């Protein structure tokens, strides 16, 4: 019978494997063990000290219940596996992102970033929105996840074209003559995250006005008082 050693955790990083040490400690003859010993011979190698060091933390699927998104992910997983182009990998990676990391893009931003790339198709893995501040919309060929009604109407009126990602793959499977664009990830809500507003060393933006009677910006004495209150609360 093969006994398991209680010293397994101490031999994990040594050159002697756990199974071999168990055999040595129990004193069982290898010839007597026969088949059972040969079954454990596969474990008697040098232990890997950095096993599972390079583990991919990328998302493998999305939590969204949107059927269209799941079909797109299935399509681009197939293209990455069979074609392996950087274009397909980039689209698949952006499809996996959460909605916060897929900010919408306005037609004014797209028209500004299109300069020098008039002959290329703009690919945006996000929603394309309208911008009333843009008076004249240039001719643009845009592929995106979704278009608002106003943006779609103005793009088509200017002589451009709109298409979805699956339509683009049918027309251009390898993504040739395209340019990938995405919106900025910075947003106003991020300025309120972090250390509470008013504490020394805090650069967090308060929600209330910073001037006047209802301000959240305390005086220097009040800020130190807040620190002592936080310390006392943590000690309790």
CSV table of C-alpha atoms in Angstrom, one decimal:
chain,number,residue,atom,x,y,z
A,1,UNK,CA,0.0,0.0,0.0
A,2,UNK,CA,1.3,3.5,-0.9
A,3,UNK,CA,1.4,5.9,2.0
A,4,UNK,CA,1.2,9.7,1.5
A,5,UNK,CA,3.7,11.7,3.3
A,6,UNK,CA,2.8,14.7,5.5
A,7,UNK,CA,5.9,16.5,4.2
A,8,UNK,CA,4.5,17.1,0.7
A,9,UNK,CA,4.4,20.9,1.1
A,10,UNK,CA,8.1,21.0,2.1
A,11,UNK,CA,9.3,19.1,-1.0
A,12,UNK,CA,7.3,21.1,-3.5
A,13,UNK,CA,10.2,23.3,-4.6
A,14,UNK,CA,13.0,20.8,-4.2
A,15,UNK,CA,14.5,18.7,-7.0
A,16,UNK,CA,13.3,15.5,-5.3
A,17,UNK,CA,9.6,15.0,-6.2
A,18,UNK,CA,6.9,14.3,-3.7
A,19,UNK,CA,6.2,10.8,-4.9
A,20,UNK,CA,9.8,9.7,-4.7
A,21,UNK,CA,10.2,11.1,-1.2
A,22,UNK,CA,7.1,9.2,-0.1
A,23,UNK,CA,8.6,6.0,-1.4
A,24,UNK,CA,11.8,6.7,0.4
A,25,UNK,CA,10.1,7.5,3.7
A,26,UNK,CA,7.9,4.5,3.7
A,27,UNK,CA,10.7,2.1,2.9
A,28,UNK,CA,8.6,0.0,0.5
A,29,UNK,CA,10.7,-1.9,-2.0
A,30,UNK,CA,10.2,-0.8,-5.6
A,31,UNK,CA,10.2,-4.3,-6.9
A,32,UNK,CA,7.6,-5.4,-4.4
A,33,UNK,CA,5.3,-2.6,-5.4
A,34,UNK,CA,5.3,-3.7,-9.0
A,35,UNK,CA,2.5,-2.1,-11.1
A,36,UNK,CA,1.6,0.4,-8.4
A,37,UNK,CA,5.2,1.8,-8.4
A,38,UNK,CA,5.1,2.1,-12.2
A,39,UNK,CA,1.9,4.1,-12.0
A,40,UNK,CA,3.6,6.6,-9.8
A,41,UNK,CA,6.7,6.8,-11.9
A,42,UNK,CA,5.1,9.6,-13.9
A,43,UNK,CA,5.1,11.8,-10.9
A,44,UNK,CA,8.8,11.3,-10.1
A,45,UNK,CA,10.2,14.2,-12.0
A,46,UNK,CA,11.7,17.6,-11.2
A,47,UNK,CA,9.0,19.8,-9.8
A,48,UNK,CA,8.3,23.0,-11.7
A,49,UNK,CA,9.0,26.0,-9.4
A,50,UNK,CA,7.2,28.5,-11.6
A,51,UNK,CA,4.2,26.6,-12.7
A,52,UNK,CA,1.2,28.7,-13.9
A,53,UNK,CA,3.3,31.8,-13.9
A,54,UNK,CA,2.2,33.0,-17.3
A,55,UNK,CA,-1.6,32.6,-17.0
A,56,UNK,CA,-3.7,34.6,-19.4
A,57,UNK,CA,-6.1,36.9,-17.5
A,58,UNK,CA,-8.0,38.0,-20.6
A,59,UNK,CA,-11.8,37.5,-20.7
A,60,UNK,CA,-12.9,34.3,-22.5
A,61,UNK,CA,-16.6,35.3,-22.7
A,62,UNK,CA,-19.0,38.0,-21.9
A,63,UNK,CA,-21.7,38.1,-19.2
A,64,UNK,CA,-24.1,39.9,-21.6
A,65,UNK,CA,-27.2,38.0,-22.6
A,66,UNK,CA,-27.3,39.8,-26.0
A,67,UNK,CA,-27.5,37.1,-28.6
A,68,UNK,CA,-26.0,39.4,-31.3
A,69,UNK,CA,-22.9,40.0,-29.2
A,70,UNK,CA,-22.5,36.3,-28.5
A,71,UNK,CA,-22.8,35.5,-32.2
A,72,UNK,CA,-20.2,38.1,-33.1
A,73,UNK,CA,-17.8,36.7,-30.5
A,74,UNK,CA,-18.3,33.2,-31.9
A,75,UNK,CA,-17.6,34.5,-35.4
A,76,UNK,CA,-14.4,36.3,-34.5
A,77,UNK,CA,-13.1,33.4,-32.3
A,78,UNK,CA,-13.4,31.3,-35.5
A,79,UNK,CA,-11.6,33.9,-37.6
A,80,UNK,CA,-8.8,34.2,-35.0
A,81,UNK,CA,-8.4,30.5,-34.9
A,82,UNK,CA,-8.4,30.0,-38.7
A,83,UNK,CA,-6.9,33.3,-40.0
A,84,UNK,CA,-5.1,34.6,-37.0
A,85,UNK,CA,-4.9,38.2,-38.3
A,86,UNK,CA,-4.1,41.1,-35.8
A,87,UNK,CA,-7.3,42.8,-37.1
A,88,UNK,CA,-9.5,39.8,-35.9
A,89,UNK,CA,-7.6,39.6,-32.5
A,90,UNK,CA,-8.1,43.3,-31.9
A,91,UNK,CA,-11.9,43.2,-32.7
A,92,UNK,CA,-12.3,40.1,-30.5
A,93,UNK,CA,-10.5,41.7,-27.6
A,94,UNK,CA,-12.7,44.8,-27.8
A,95,UNK,CA,-15.8,42.8,-28.1
A,96,UNK,CA,-14.9,41.2,-24.7
A,97,UNK,CA,-14.7,44.5,-23.0
A,98,UNK,CA,-17.4,45.8,-20.7
A,99,UNK,CA,-19.7,48.6,-21.8
A,100,UNK,CA,-17.8,51.1,-19.7
A,101,UNK,CA,-14.6,50.3,-21.7
A,102,UNK,CA,-16.5,50.7,-25.0
A,103,UNK,CA,-17.3,54.4,-24.9
A,104,UNK,CA,-19.5,55.8,-27.7
A,105,UNK,CA,-17.9,57.9,-30.5
A,106,UNK,CA,-19.6,60.9,-32.1
A,107,UNK,CA,-19.5,61.6,-35.9
A,108,UNK,CA,-17.6,64.8,-35.1
A,109,UNK,CA,-14.7,62.8,-33.5
A,110,UNK,CA,-14.8,60.3,-36.3
A,111,UNK,CA,-14.6,63.1,-38.9
A,112,UNK,CA,-11.7,64.6,-37.1
A,113,UNK,CA,-9.7,61.4,-36.8
A,114,UNK,CA,-10.5,60.5,-40.5
A,115,UNK,CA,-8.2,63.2,-41.9
A,116,UNK,CA,-5.7,61.5,-44.1
A,117,UNK,CA,-7.6,58.3,-44.2
A,118,UNK,CA,-10.5,59.2,-46.6
A,119,UNK,CA,-10.2,56.0,-48.6
A,120,UNK,CA,-10.3,53.7,-45.7
A,121,UNK,CA,-13.3,52.2,-43.8
A,122,UNK,CA,-13.6,53.2,-40.2
A,123,UNK,CA,-14.1,50.3,-37.8
A,124,UNK,CA,-15.4,51.2,-34.3
A,125,UNK,CA,-16.4,48.5,-31.8
A,126,UNK,CA,-18.9,50.9,-30.0
A,127,UNK,CA,-21.9,53.0,-30.6
A,128,UNK,CA,-21.7,55.9,-33.1
A,129,UNK,CA,-23.8,58.9,-32.0
A,130,UNK,CA,-24.8,62.2,-33.6
A,131,UNK,CA,-23.3,65.6,-32.8
A,132,UNK,CA,-25.4,68.6,-33.6
A,133,UNK,CA,-22.4,70.9,-33.3
A,134,UNK,CA,-21.0,69.4,-36.5
A,135,UNK,CA,-22.7,71.4,-39.3
A,136,UNK,CA,-21.3,69.6,-42.4
A,137,UNK,CA,-20.8,65.8,-42.2
A,138,UNK,CA,-18.1,64.5,-44.6
A,139,UNK,CA,-18.4,61.3,-46.6
A,140,UNK,CA,-17.5,58.4,-44.4
A,141,UNK,CA,-17.7,54.6,-44.6
A,142,UNK,CA,-18.2,53.5,-41.0
A,143,UNK,CA,-18.6,50.0,-39.5
A,144,UNK,CA,-19.7,49.9,-35.8
A,145,UNK,CA,-21.7,47.9,-33.3
A,146,UNK,CA,-24.7,50.2,-33.4
A,147,UNK,CA,-25.7,53.6,-34.8
A,148,UNK,CA,-28.1,56.1,-33.4
A,149,UNK,CA,-31.0,57.2,-35.7
A,150,UNK,CA,-29.7,60.7,-36.1
A,151,UNK,CA,-26.1,59.6,-36.8
A,152,UNK,CA,-27.2,57.0,-39.4
A,153,UNK,CA,-29.4,59.5,-41.2
A,154,UNK,CA,-26.7,62.2,-41.5
A,155,UNK,CA,-24.0,59.7,-42.6
A,156,UNK,CA,-26.2,58.3,-45.4
A,157,UNK,CA,-27.3,61.8,-46.4
A,158,UNK,CA,-23.7,62.8,-46.9
A,159,UNK,CA,-23.1,59.9,-49.3
A,160,UNK,CA,-21.4,57.6,-46.8
A,161,UNK,CA,-22.2,54.1,-45.8
A,162,UNK,CA,-22.9,52.3,-42.5
A,163,UNK,CA,-22.5,48.6,-41.8
A,164,UNK,CA,-22.2,46.2,-38.9
A,165,UNK,CA,-19.2,44.0,-38.1
A,166,UNK,CA,-20.8,40.8,-39.6
A,167,UNK,CA,-21.5,42.8,-42.8
A,168,UNK,CA,-17.9,43.9,-42.9
A,169,UNK,CA,-16.6,40.4,-42.6
A,170,UNK,CA,-18.7,39.2,-45.5
A,171,UNK,CA,-17.5,42.1,-47.6
A,172,UNK,CA,-13.9,42.2,-46.4
A,173,UNK,CA,-12.9,39.0,-44.4
A,174,UNK,CA,-9.3,40.0,-43.7
A,175,UNK,CA,-10.0,43.6,-42.7
A,176,UNK,CA,-7.9,45.2,-45.5
A,177,UNK,CA,-7.9,48.9,-46.0
A,178,UNK,CA,-9.6,49.6,-42.6
A,179,UNK,CA,-8.6,51.8,-39.6
A,180,UNK,CA,-9.6,50.9,-36.0
A,181,UNK,CA,-10.7,53.7,-33.8
A,182,UNK,CA,-12.0,53.9,-30.3
A,183,UNK,CA,-13.1,56.6,-27.9
A,184,UNK,CA,-11.4,58.0,-24.8
A,185,UNK,CA,-11.7,56.0,-21.6
A,186,UNK,CA,-11.6,59.0,-19.3
A,187,UNK,CA,-14.9,60.2,-17.9
A,188,UNK,CA,-16.2,62.6,-15.3
A,189,UNK,CA,-17.1,59.9,-12.8
A,190,UNK,CA,-13.5,58.8,-12.4
A,191,UNK,CA,-12.6,62.2,-10.9
A,192,UNK,CA,-14.8,61.3,-7.8
A,193,UNK,CA,-13.0,57.9,-7.1
A,194,UNK,CA,-10.2,57.5,-4.6
A,195,UNK,CA,-9.4,59.1,-1.2
A,196,UNK,CA,-12.3,61.0,0.3
A,197,UNK,CA,-12.4,64.7,-0.7
A,198,UNK,CA,-11.0,67.1,1.9
A,199,UNK,CA,-8.4,64.8,3.4
A,200,UNK,CA,-4.7,65.8,3.1
A,201,UNK,CA,-3.2,64.5,-0.1
A,202,UNK,CA,-6.5,63.8,-1.6
A,203,UNK,CA,-7.1,64.9,-5.2
A,204,UNK,CA,-10.6,63.5,-5.4
A,205,UNK,CA,-13.2,65.9,-6.8
A,206,UNK,CA,-16.2,66.4,-4.4
A,207,UNK,CA,-19.8,66.1,-5.6
A,208,UNK,CA,-20.9,69.2,-3.8
A,209,UNK,CA,-19.6,72.8,-4.6
A,210,UNK,CA,-16.1,73.6,-3.4
A,211,UNK,CA,-17.1,77.2,-2.5
A,212,UNK,CA,-19.8,78.7,-0.4
A,213,UNK,CA,-21.7,77.6,2.7
A,214,UNK,CA,-22.5,74.1,1.4
A,215,UNK,CA,-19.0,73.3,0.3
A,216,UNK,CA,-17.3,69.9,0.9
A,217,UNK,CA,-13.8,71.4,1.1
A,218,UNK,CA,-13.0,71.7,4.8
A,219,UNK,CA,-10.5,73.9,6.5
A,220,UNK,CA,-7.1,72.6,7.6
A,221,UNK,CA,-8.2,72.0,11.1
A,222,UNK,CA,-11.3,70.1,10.0
A,223,UNK,CA,-9.3,67.9,7.6
A,224,UNK,CA,-7.0,66.8,10.5
A,225,UNK,CA,-10.0,66.2,12.6
A,226,UNK,CA,-11.4,63.9,9.9
A,227,UNK,CA,-8.1,61.9,9.9
A,228,UNK,CA,-8.3,61.3,13.6
A,229,UNK,CA,-11.9,60.2,13.2
A,230,UNK,CA,-10.9,57.7,10.5
A,231,UNK,CA,-8.1,56.4,12.7
A,232,UNK,CA,-10.3,55.9,15.7
A,233,UNK,CA,-12.9,54.2,13.6
A,234,UNK,CA,-10.3,51.7,12.2
A,235,UNK,CA,-9.0,51.0,15.7
A,236,UNK,CA,-12.5,50.2,16.9
